[in-house]
Amino acid sequence: MVKVLFVCLGNICRSPTAEGVFRAMVEDAGLSDVISVDSAGTSGWHKGDPPDLRGQQAAAKRGYDLSAQRSRKVVAGDFDVFDYIIGMDSRNFADLSSMAPEPARGKISMFLQFAPETGQREVPDPYYGGEDGFGEVLNLVEAASKGLLEDIRARHL
Ligand code: 4NP
């Protein structure tokens, strides 16, 4: 099993979107038995909460159902369990790097490393912005999900 963990600050906007989109892509590819997907936040501020309603609605328009997800905080054991630990922005990357034991640091990446064609490094935080912020998150997440699946196929399958 290849295990993927998406991480943002609150685990209510960006990383739940990434979890929902990437899981759908994995299902469509018939790879649900070999790739597992989860998400978490570097903060526990929204622990137990469902994804932001604006994000759920934007995702639903594209056919992704995020409603069953609940926010959780990254825990120490995640660095043992997961093969890919993927932050949305450089703050997530720095926070994960400082939390991770040295041998696990190489598992940490930034999601848009898998979508160099976007020309962007970070998935911007849509929490304090308008509706279109969530559409932009979806565009970036869909692009990076394709690249991530290719990376997993090339390196693990
Ligand atoms: P996320 O967005 O990291 O994409 O889930 C945020 C959600 C909540 C907060 C910040 C970012 N907050 O400050 O509560």
JSON list of C-alpha atoms and ligand atoms in Angstrom, two decimals:
[
{"chain": "A", "resi": 1, "resn": "MET", "atom": "CA", "xyz": [0.00, 0.00, 0.00]},
{"chain": "A", "resi": 2, "resn": "VAL", "atom": "CA", "xyz": [1.26, 3.47, -0.91]},
{"chain": "A", "resi": 3, "resn": "LYS", "atom": "CA", "xyz": [0.01, 5.92, 1.71]},
{"chain": "A", "resi": 4, "resn": "VAL", "atom": "CA", "xyz": [-0.52, 9.61, 0.96]},
{"chain": "A", "resi": 5, "resn": "LEU", "atom": "CA", "xyz": [-1.19, 12.34, 3.55]},
{"chain": "A", "resi": 6, "resn": "PHE", "atom": "CA", "xyz": [-2.17, 15.85, 2.45]},
{"chain": "A", "resi": 7, "resn": "VAL", "atom": "CA", "xyz": [-1.48, 18.59, 4.98]},
{"chain": "A", "resi": 8, "resn": "CYS", "atom": "CA", "xyz": [-2.53, 22.24, 5.35]},
{"chain": "A", "resi": 9, "resn": "LEU", "atom": "CA", "xyz": [-2.97, 24.56, 8.32]},
{"chain": "A", "resi": 10, "resn": "GLY", "atom": "CA", "xyz": [-6.59, 23.94, 9.33]},
{"chain": "A", "resi": 11, "resn": "ASN", "atom": "CA", "xyz": [-7.48, 20.72, 7.48]},
{"chain": "A", "resi": 12, "resn": "ILE", "atom": "CA", "xyz": [-10.80, 22.29, 6.51]},
{"chain": "A", "resi": 13, "resn": "CYS", "atom": "CA", "xyz": [-10.03, 23.94, 3.14]},
{"chain": "A", "resi": 14, "resn": "ARG", "atom": "CA", "xyz": [-7.06, 22.86, 1.02]},
{"chain": "A", "resi": 15, "resn": "SER", "atom": "CA", "xyz": [-6.02, 19.42, 2.28]},
{"chain": "A", "resi": 16, "resn": "PRO", "atom": "CA", "xyz": [-9.61, 18.05, 2.41]},
{"chain": "A", "resi": 17, "resn": "THR", "atom": "CA", "xyz": [-10.00, 19.23, -1.20]},
{"chain": "A", "resi": 18, "resn": "ALA", "atom": "CA", "xyz": [-6.77, 17.45, -2.11]},
{"chain": "A", "resi": 19, "resn": "GLU", "atom": "CA", "xyz": [-7.93, 14.30, -0.30]},
{"chain": "A", "resi": 20, "resn": "GLY", "atom": "CA", "xyz": [-11.29, 14.29, -2.11]},
{"chain": "A", "resi": 21, "resn": "VAL", "atom": "CA", "xyz": [-9.90, 15.02, -5.57]},
{"chain": "A", "resi": 22, "resn": "PHE", "atom": "CA", "xyz": [-6.97, 12.62, -5.34]},
{"chain": "A", "resi": 23, "resn": "ARG", "atom": "CA", "xyz": [-9.13, 9.83, -3.89]},
{"chain": "A", "resi": 24, "resn": "ALA", "atom": "CA", "xyz": [-11.56, 10.21, -6.80]},
{"chain": "A", "resi": 25, "resn": "MET", "atom": "CA", "xyz": [-8.67, 10.02, -9.26]},
{"chain": "A", "resi": 26, "resn": "VAL", "atom": "CA", "xyz": [-7.30, 6.91, -7.55]},
{"chain": "A", "resi": 27, "resn": "GLU", "atom": "CA", "xyz": [-10.75, 5.28, -7.68]},
{"chain": "A", "resi": 28, "resn": "ASP", "atom": "CA", "xyz": [-11.16, 6.16, -11.37]},
{"chain": "A", "resi": 29, "resn": "ALA", "atom": "CA", "xyz": [-7.76, 4.58, -12.05]},
{"chain": "A", "resi": 30, "resn": "GLY", "atom": "CA", "xyz": [-8.84, 1.39, -10.22]},
{"chain": "A", "resi": 31, "resn": "LEU", "atom": "CA", "xyz": [-6.04, 1.81, -7.70]},
{"chain": "A", "resi": 32, "resn": "SER", "atom": "CA", "xyz": [-8.00, 2.08, -4.43]},
{"chain": "A", "resi": 33, "resn": "ASP", "atom": "CA", "xyz": [-6.53, -1.21, -3.22]},
{"chain": "A", "resi": 34, "resn": "VAL", "atom": "CA", "xyz": [-2.97, 0.03, -3.57]},
{"chain": "A", "resi": 35, "resn": "ILE", "atom": "CA", "xyz": [-3.10, 3.75, -2.75]},
{"chain": "A", "resi": 36, "resn": "SER", "atom": "CA", "xyz": [-4.60, 5.13, 0.49]},
{"chain": "A", "resi": 37, "resn": "VAL", "atom": "CA", "xyz": [-5.39, 8.81, 1.00]},
{"chain": "A", "resi": 38, "resn": "ASP", "atom": "CA", "xyz": [-5.81, 10.92, 4.14]},
{"chain": "A", "resi": 39, "resn": "SER", "atom": "CA", "xyz": [-5.43, 14.55, 5.23]},
{"chain": "A", "resi": 40, "resn": "ALA", "atom": "CA", "xyz": [-4.54, 16.47, 8.38]},
{"chain": "A", "resi": 41, "resn": "GLY", "atom": "CA", "xyz": [-3.70, 19.95, 9.67]},
{"chain": "A", "resi": 42, "resn": "THR", "atom": "CA", "xyz": [-0.55, 21.28, 11.31]},
{"chain": "A", "resi": 43, "resn": "SER", "atom": "CA", "xyz": [-2.89, 23.06, 13.74]},
{"chain": "A", "resi": 44, "resn": "GLY", "atom": "CA", "xyz": [-5.71, 21.42, 15.69]},
{"chain": "A", "resi": 45, "resn": "TRP", "atom": "CA", "xyz": [-7.86, 24.57, 15.50]},
{"chain": "A", "resi": 46, "resn": "HIS", "atom": "CA", "xyz": [-10.70, 22.90, 13.62]},
{"chain": "A", "resi": 47, "resn": "LYS", "atom": "CA", "xyz": [-10.39, 19.37, 15.04]},
{"chain": "A", "resi": 48, "resn": "GLY", "atom": "CA", "xyz": [-13.57, 17.34, 14.35]},
{"chain": "A", "resi": 49, "resn": "ASP", "atom": "CA", "xyz": [-15.00, 19.91, 11.94]},
{"chain": "A", "resi": 50, "resn": "PRO", "atom": "CA", "xyz": [-16.22, 19.07, 8.42]},
{"chain": "A", "resi": 51, "resn": "PRO", "atom": "CA", "xyz": [-14.61, 20.88, 5.48]},
{"chain": "A", "resi": 52, "resn": "ASP", "atom": "CA", "xyz": [-15.48, 24.57, 4.97]},
{"chain": "A", "resi": 53, "resn": "LEU", "atom": "CA", "xyz": [-18.92, 24.78, 3.30]},
{"chain": "A", "resi": 54, "resn": "ARG", "atom": "CA", "xyz": [-17.56, 27.01, 0.51]},
{"chain": "A", "resi": 55, "resn": "GLY", "atom": "CA", "xyz": [-15.01, 24.32, -0.29]},
{"chain": "A", "resi": 56, "resn": "GLN", "atom": "CA", "xyz": [-17.60, 21.55, -0.13]},
{"chain": "A", "resi": 57, "resn": "GLN", "atom": "CA", "xyz": [-19.84, 23.45, -2.54]},
{"chain": "A", "resi": 58, "resn": "ALA", "atom": "CA", "xyz": [-17.05, 24.28, -5.00]},
{"chain": "A", "resi": 59, "resn": "ALA", "atom": "CA", "xyz": [-15.93, 20.63, -4.93]},
{"chain": "A", "resi": 60, "resn": "ALA", "atom": "CA", "xyz": [-19.49, 19.32, -5.37]},
{"chain": "A", "resi": 61, "resn": "LYS", "atom": "CA", "xyz": [-19.84, 21.38, -8.57]},
{"chain": "A", "resi": 62, "resn": "ARG", "atom": "CA", "xyz": [-17.01, 19.29, -10.00]},
{"chain": "A", "resi": 63, "resn": "GLY", "atom": "CA", "xyz": [-18.39, 16.01, -8.66]},
{"chain": "A", "resi": 64, "resn": "TYR", "atom": "CA", "xyz": [-16.31, 15.60, -5.49]},
{"chain": "A", "resi": 65, "resn": "ASP", "atom": "CA", "xyz": [-18.03, 14.83, -2.17]},
{"chain": "A", "resi": 66, "resn": "LEU", "atom": "CA", "xyz": [-16.02, 16.09, 0.82]},
{"chain": "A", "resi": 67, "resn": "SER", "atom": "CA", "xyz": [-18.88, 15.90, 3.34]},
{"chain": "A", "resi": 68, "resn": "ALA", "atom": "CA", "xyz": [-17.74, 12.82, 5.29]},
{"chain": "A", "resi": 69, "resn": "GLN", "atom": "CA", "xyz": [-14.31, 14.25, 6.09]},
{"chain": "A", "resi": 70, "resn": "ARG", "atom": "CA", "xyz": [-13.42, 15.56, 9.58]},
{"chain": "A", "resi": 71, "resn": "SER", "atom": "CA", "xyz": [-10.45, 17.70, 10.52]},
{"chain": "A", "resi": 72, "resn": "ARG", "atom": "CA", "xyz": [-7.62, 16.18, 12.52]},
{"chain": "A", "resi": 73, "resn": "LYS", "atom": "CA", "xyz": [-4.16, 17.34, 13.56]},
{"chain": "A", "resi": 74, "resn": "VAL", "atom": "CA", "xyz": [-0.94, 15.79, 12.29]},
{"chain": "A", "resi": 75, "resn": "VAL", "atom": "CA", "xyz": [0.41, 13.31, 14.88]},
{"chain": "A", "resi": 76, "resn": "ALA", "atom": "CA", "xyz": [3.94, 11.97, 15.35]},
{"chain": "A", "resi": 77, "resn": "GLY", "atom": "CA", "xyz": [2.94, 8.51, 14.08]},
{"chain": "A", "resi": 78, "resn": "ASP", "atom": "CA", "xyz": [2.01, 9.98, 10.69]},
{"chain": "A", "resi": 79, "resn": "PHE", "atom": "CA", "xyz": [5.70, 10.28, 9.86]},
{"chain": "A", "resi": 80, "resn": "ASP", "atom": "CA", "xyz": [6.09, 6.49, 10.19]},
{"chain": "A", "resi": 81, "resn": "VAL", "atom": "CA", "xyz": [2.84, 5.51, 8.50]},
{"chain": "A", "resi": 82, "resn": "PHE", "atom": "CA", "xyz": [2.77, 7.65, 5.35]},
{"chain": "A", "resi": 83, "resn": "ASP", "atom": "CA", "xyz": [4.99, 7.43, 2.26]},
{"chain": "A", "resi": 84, "resn": "TYR", "atom": "CA", "xyz": [4.06, 10.87, 0.91]},
{"chain": "A", "resi": 85, "resn": "ILE", "atom": "CA", "xyz": [3.47, 13.77, 3.31]},
{"chain": "A", "resi": 86, "resn": "ILE", "atom": "CA", "xyz": [2.43, 16.68, 1.14]},
{"chain": "A", "resi": 87, "resn": "GLY", "atom": "CA", "xyz": [2.07, 20.30, 2.31]},
{"chain": "A", "resi": 88, "resn": "MET", "atom": "CA", "xyz": [0.11, 22.96, 0.44]},
{"chain": "A", "resi": 89, "resn": "ASP", "atom": "CA", "xyz": [2.41, 25.93, 1.11]},
{"chain": "A", "resi": 90, "resn": "SER", "atom": "CA", "xyz": [5.87, 26.74, 2.39]},
{"chain": "A", "resi": 91, "resn": "ARG", "atom": "CA", "xyz": [4.58, 27.29, 5.93]},
{"chain": "A", "resi": 92, "resn": "ASN", "atom": "CA", "xyz": [3.11, 23.76, 5.97]},
{"chain": "A", "resi": 93, "resn": "PHE", "atom": "CA", "xyz": [6.41, 22.44, 4.58]},
{"chain": "A", "resi": 94, "resn": "ALA", "atom": "CA", "xyz": [8.46, 24.23, 7.27]},
{"chain": "A", "resi": 95, "resn": "ASP", "atom": "CA", "xyz": [6.10, 23.13, 10.07]},
{"chain": "A", "resi": 96, "resn": "LEU", "atom": "CA", "xyz": [6.15, 19.50, 8.88]},
{"chain": "A", "resi": 97, "resn": "SER", "atom": "CA", "xyz": [9.93, 19.56, 8.54]},
{"chain": "A", "resi": 98, "resn": "SER", "atom": "CA", "xyz": [10.37, 20.73, 12.11]},
{"chain": "A", "resi": 99, "resn": "MET", "atom": "CA", "xyz": [7.89, 18.12, 13.43]},
{"chain": "A", "resi": 100, "resn": "ALA", "atom": "CA", "xyz": [9.37, 15.18, 11.50]},
{"chain": "A", "resi": 101, "resn": "PRO", "atom": "CA", "xyz": [12.07, 12.88, 12.85]},
{"chain": "A", "resi": 102, "resn": "GLU", "atom": "CA", "xyz": [15.19, 13.18, 10.67]},
{"chain": "A", "resi": 103, "resn": "PRO", "atom": "CA", "xyz": [14.71, 9.88, 8.74]},
{"chain": "A", "resi": 104, "resn": "ALA", "atom": "CA", "xyz": [11.18, 10.96, 7.65]},
{"chain": "A", "resi": 105, "resn": "ARG", "atom": "CA", "xyz": [12.11, 14.40, 6.28]},
{"chain": "A", "resi": 106, "resn": "GLY", "atom": "CA", "xyz": [12.57, 13.04, 2.77]},
{"chain": "A", "resi": 107, "resn": "LYS", "atom": "CA", "xyz": [8.90, 12.03, 2.64]},
{"chain": "A", "resi": 108, "resn": "ILE", "atom": "CA", "xyz": [7.79, 15.67, 2.88]},
{"chain": "A", "resi": 109, "resn": "SER", "atom": "CA", "xyz": [7.06, 17.63, -0.28]},
{"chain": "A", "resi": 110, "resn": "MET", "atom": "CA", "xyz": [4.96, 20.54, -1.52]},
{"chain": "A", "resi": 111, "resn": "PHE", "atom": "CA", "xyz": [1.97, 19.57, -3.63]},
{"chain": "A", "resi": 112, "resn": "LEU", "atom": "CA", "xyz": [2.74, 21.83, -6.58]},
{"chain": "A", "resi": 113, "resn": "GLN", "atom": "CA", "xyz": [6.12, 20.14, -7.07]},
{"chain": "A", "resi": 114, "resn": "PHE", "atom": "CA", "xyz": [3.92, 17.63, -8.91]},
{"chain": "A", "resi": 115, "resn": "ALA", "atom": "CA", "xyz": [2.49, 20.33, -11.17]},
{"chain": "A", "resi": 116, "resn": "PRO", "atom": "CA", "xyz": [5.44, 22.39, -12.44]},
{"chain": "A", "resi": 117, "resn": "GLU", "atom": "CA", "xyz": [3.34, 23.44, -15.46]},
{"chain": "A", "resi": 118, "resn": "THR", "atom": "CA", "xyz": [1.24, 25.68, -13.18]},
{"chain": "A", "resi": 119, "resn": "GLY", "atom": "CA", "xyz": [4.25, 27.93, -12.56]},
{"chain": "A", "resi": 120, "resn": "GLN", "atom": "CA", "xyz": [3.15, 28.22, -8.91]},
{"chain": "A", "resi": 121, "resn": "ARG", "atom": "CA", "xyz": [4.81, 26.91, -5.76]},
{"chain": "A", "resi": 122, "resn": "GLU", "atom": "CA", "xyz": [1.95, 27.14, -3.28]},
{"chain": "A", "resi": 123, "resn": "VAL", "atom": "CA", "xyz": [-1.74, 26.33, -3.07]},
{"chain": "A", "resi": 124, "resn": "PRO", "atom": "CA", "xyz": [-2.98, 29.67, -1.66]},
{"chain": "A", "resi": 125, "resn": "ASP", "atom": "CA", "xyz": [-5.04, 29.64, 1.54]},
{"chain": "A", "resi": 126, "resn": "PRO", "atom": "CA", "xyz": [-8.66, 30.45, 0.54]},
{"chain": "A", "resi": 127, "resn": "TYR", "atom": "CA", "xyz": [-9.97, 30.73, 4.11]},
{"chain": "A", "resi": 128, "resn": "TYR", "atom": "CA", "xyz": [-10.13, 34.53, 4.32]},
{"chain": "A", "resi": 129, "resn": "GLY", "atom": "CA", "xyz": [-10.78, 35.13, 0.61]},
{"chain": "A", "resi": 130, "resn": "GLY", "atom": "CA", "xyz": [-13.79, 35.00, -1.70]},
{"chain": "A", "resi": 131, "resn": "GLU", "atom": "CA", "xyz": [-15.57, 32.12, -3.42]},
{"chain": "A", "resi": 132, "resn": "ASP", "atom": "CA", "xyz": [-13.20, 32.04, -6.38]},
{"chain": "A", "resi": 133, "resn": "GLY", "atom": "CA", "xyz": [-10.34, 31.14, -4.04]},
{"chain": "A", "resi": 134, "resn": "PHE", "atom": "CA", "xyz": [-11.82, 27.66, -3.76]},
{"chain": "A", "resi": 135, "resn": "GLY", "atom": "CA", "xyz": [-12.09, 27.30, -7.54]},
{"chain": "A", "resi": 136, "resn": "GLU", "atom": "CA", "xyz": [-8.41, 28.23, -7.83]},
{"chain": "A", "resi": 137, "resn": "VAL", "atom": "CA", "xyz": [-7.56, 25.65, -5.14]},
{"chain": "A", "resi": 138, "resn": "LEU", "atom": "CA", "xyz": [-9.47, 23.02, -7.15]},
{"chain": "A", "resi": 139, "resn": "ASN", "atom": "CA", "xyz": [-7.63, 23.92, -10.37]},
{"chain": "A", "resi": 140, "resn": "LEU", "atom": "CA", "xyz": [-4.23, 23.57, -8.71]},
{"chain": "A", "resi": 141, "resn": "VAL", "atom": "CA", "xyz": [-5.21, 20.43, -6.79]},
{"chain": "A", "resi": 142, "resn": "GLU", "atom": "CA", "xyz": [-6.52, 18.71, -9.93]},
{"chain": "A", "resi": 143, "resn": "ALA", "atom": "CA", "xyz": [-3.29, 19.48, -11.79]},
{"chain": "A", "resi": 144, "resn": "ALA", "atom": "CA", "xyz": [-1.04, 18.31, -8.95]},
{"chain": "A", "resi": 145, "resn": "SER", "atom": "CA", "xyz": [-3.11, 15.17, -8.36]},
{"chain": "A", "resi": 146, "resn": "LYS", "atom": "CA", "xyz": [-2.38, 14.04, -11.91]},
{"chain": "A", "resi": 147, "resn": "GLY", "atom": "CA", "xyz": [1.34, 14.60, -11.39]},
{"chain": "A", "resi": 148, "resn": "LEU", "atom": "CA", "xyz": [1.29, 12.81, -8.04]},
{"chain": "A", "resi": 149, "resn": "LEU", "atom": "CA", "xyz": [-0.43, 9.76, -9.52]},
{"chain": "A", "resi": 150, "resn": "GLU", "atom": "CA", "xyz": [2.21, 9.65, -12.26]},
{"chain": "A", "resi": 151, "resn": "ASP", "atom": "CA", "xyz": [4.97, 9.89, -9.64]},
{"chain": "A", "resi": 152, "resn": "ILE", "atom": "CA", "xyz": [3.46, 7.01, -7.63]},
{"chain": "A", "resi": 153, "resn": "ARG", "atom": "CA", "xyz": [3.09, 4.88, -10.76]},
{"chain": "A", "resi": 154, "resn": "ALA", "atom": "CA", "xyz": [6.71, 5.55, -11.74]},
{"chain": "A", "resi": 155, "resn": "ARG", "atom": "CA", "xyz": [8.22, 4.98, -8.31]},
{"chain": "A", "resi": 156, "resn": "HIS", "atom": "CA", "xyz": [6.00, 2.38, -6.63]},
{"chain": "A", "resi": 157, "resn": "LEU", "atom": "CA", "xyz": [3.70, 0.47, -8.99]},
{"chain": "B", "resi": 1, "resn": "4NP", "atom": "P1", "xyz": [-6.69, 25.40, 5.35]},
{"chain": "B", "resi": 1, "resn": "4NP", "atom": "O1", "xyz": [-7.33, 26.86, 5.57]},
{"chain": "B", "resi": 1, "resn": "4NP", "atom": "O2", "xyz": [-5.32, 25.43, 6.02]},
{"chain": "B", "resi": 1, "resn": "4NP", "atom": "O3", "xyz": [-6.60, 25.27, 3.89]},
{"chain": "B", "resi": 1, "resn": "4NP", "atom": "O4", "xyz": [-7.64, 24.42, 6.02]},
{"chain": "B", "resi": 1, "resn": "4NP", "atom": "C1", "xyz": [-7.41, 27.48, 6.82]},
{"chain": "B", "resi": 1, "resn": "4NP", "atom": "C2", "xyz": [-8.45, 27.15, 7.65]},
{"chain": "B", "resi": 1, "resn": "4NP", "atom": "C3", "xyz": [-8.59, 27.78, 8.86]},
{"chain": "B", "resi": 1, "resn": "4NP", "atom": "C4", "xyz": [-7.66, 28.74, 9.26]},
{"chain": "B", "resi": 1, "resn": "4NP", "atom": "C5", "xyz": [-6.60, 29.04, 8.42]},
{"chain": "B", "resi": 1, "resn": "4NP", "atom": "C6", "xyz": [-6.49, 28.41, 7.20]},
{"chain": "B", "resi": 1, "resn": "4NP", "atom": "N1", "xyz": [-7.82, 29.42, 10.49]},
{"chain": "B", "resi": 1, "resn": "4NP", "atom": "O5", "xyz": [-7.06, 30.38, 10.75]},
{"chain": "B", "resi": 1, "resn": "4NP", "atom": "O6", "xyz": [-8.68, 29.04, 11.31]}
]
